[in-house]
């Protein structure tokens, strides 16, 4: 009952706050967290797999034993036959049971829910010095020489990550597609890859406002319009 009351109060606060303000976004994140807590209480333990909620991730204990996966936290293999592991139903973050308390990055789906917008600058690099020579996600020391850890740039954010947070996954970068009509997949961090995968079907780009000249050069766009 207290959770339901808190959810209703949170809804009222969201409606009262200025549209698109930081306080409203924070309130939306709070509302998502409260709803997840309420759902966790509703789920019958006998029929549903074990649930763990960590930083807005909604982790379910996996039943699959034969599939070999990689842990997103420690970057080592998950051996399903002998290890317990979890998958977030929101962003598909996978990790060992022992790695759950170490998860430091909030669920990307929460960001998609209240901040559905792309970075539209092409690889906006600011340099390793602006990151204090540390990974943009886990803050582990990194350098271009690979000592103590290799710095890998994400083509979407322009930031540098360690090899545990950047697995050289490939994804189409929206900024390159919009400004250059370039759909060549580029190397992105794990976090960016999940965000782009969750955002791909959302109609948030107003192409005629962002780059109207594309309609003069790309025949397919003219046909679609």
CSV table of N, CA and C in Angstrom, one decimal, residues 73 104-105 134-142 160-165:
chain,number,residue,atom,x,y,z
A,73,UNK,N,30.1,-7.8,-16.7
A,73,UNK,CA,30.9,-7.1,-15.6
A,73,UNK,C,32.3,-7.4,-15.6
A,104,UNK,N,27.8,-1.3,-11.6
A,104,UNK,CA,27.9,0.1,-11.3
A,104,UNK,C,27.1,1.0,-12.3
A,105,UNK,N,26.7,0.4,-13.4
A,105,UNK,CA,26.1,1.2,-14.5
A,105,UNK,C,24.6,0.9,-14.4
A,134,UNK,N,41.1,7.7,-17.4
A,134,UNK,CA,40.4,6.6,-16.8
A,134,UNK,C,39.2,6.3,-17.7
A,135,UNK,N,38.7,5.0,-17.7
A,135,UNK,CA,37.6,4.5,-18.4
A,135,UNK,C,36.4,5.4,-18.1
A,136,UNK,N,35.6,5.8,-19.2
A,136,UNK,CA,34.5,6.6,-19.0
A,136,UNK,C,33.4,5.9,-18.2
A,137,UNK,N,33.4,4.6,-18.1
A,137,UNK,CA,32.3,3.9,-17.4
A,137,UNK,C,32.8,3.4,-16.0
A,138,UNK,N,33.8,2.6,-16.0
A,138,UNK,CA,34.2,2.0,-14.7
A,138,UNK,C,35.3,2.7,-14.0
A,139,UNK,N,35.9,3.7,-14.6
A,139,UNK,CA,36.9,4.6,-14.1
A,139,UNK,C,38.3,3.8,-13.9
A,140,UNK,N,38.5,2.7,-14.5
A,140,UNK,CA,39.7,2.0,-14.5
A,140,UNK,C,40.8,2.8,-15.2
A,141,UNK,N,42.1,2.8,-14.8
A,141,UNK,CA,43.1,3.5,-15.6
A,141,UNK,C,43.3,2.9,-17.0
A,142,UNK,N,43.4,3.8,-18.0
A,142,UNK,CA,43.6,3.4,-19.4
A,142,UNK,C,44.6,4.3,-20.1
A,160,UNK,N,36.5,7.3,-24.2
A,160,UNK,CA,37.4,6.1,-24.2
A,160,UNK,C,37.0,5.2,-23.0
A,161,UNK,N,37.1,3.9,-23.3
A,161,UNK,CA,36.7,2.9,-22.3
A,161,UNK,C,37.8,1.8,-22.2
A,162,UNK,N,37.8,1.1,-21.1
A,162,UNK,CA,38.7,-0.1,-21.0
A,162,UNK,C,38.2,-1.3,-21.8
A,163,UNK,N,39.0,-2.3,-21.9
A,163,UNK,CA,38.6,-3.5,-22.7
A,163,UNK,C,37.4,-4.2,-22.0
A,164,UNK,N,37.2,-4.0,-20.7
A,164,UNK,CA,36.0,-4.7,-20.1
A,164,UNK,C,34.7,-4.0,-20.4
A,165,UNK,N,34.8,-2.7,-20.7
A,165,UNK,CA,33.5,-1.9,-21.0
A,165,UNK,C,33.4,-1.7,-22.5
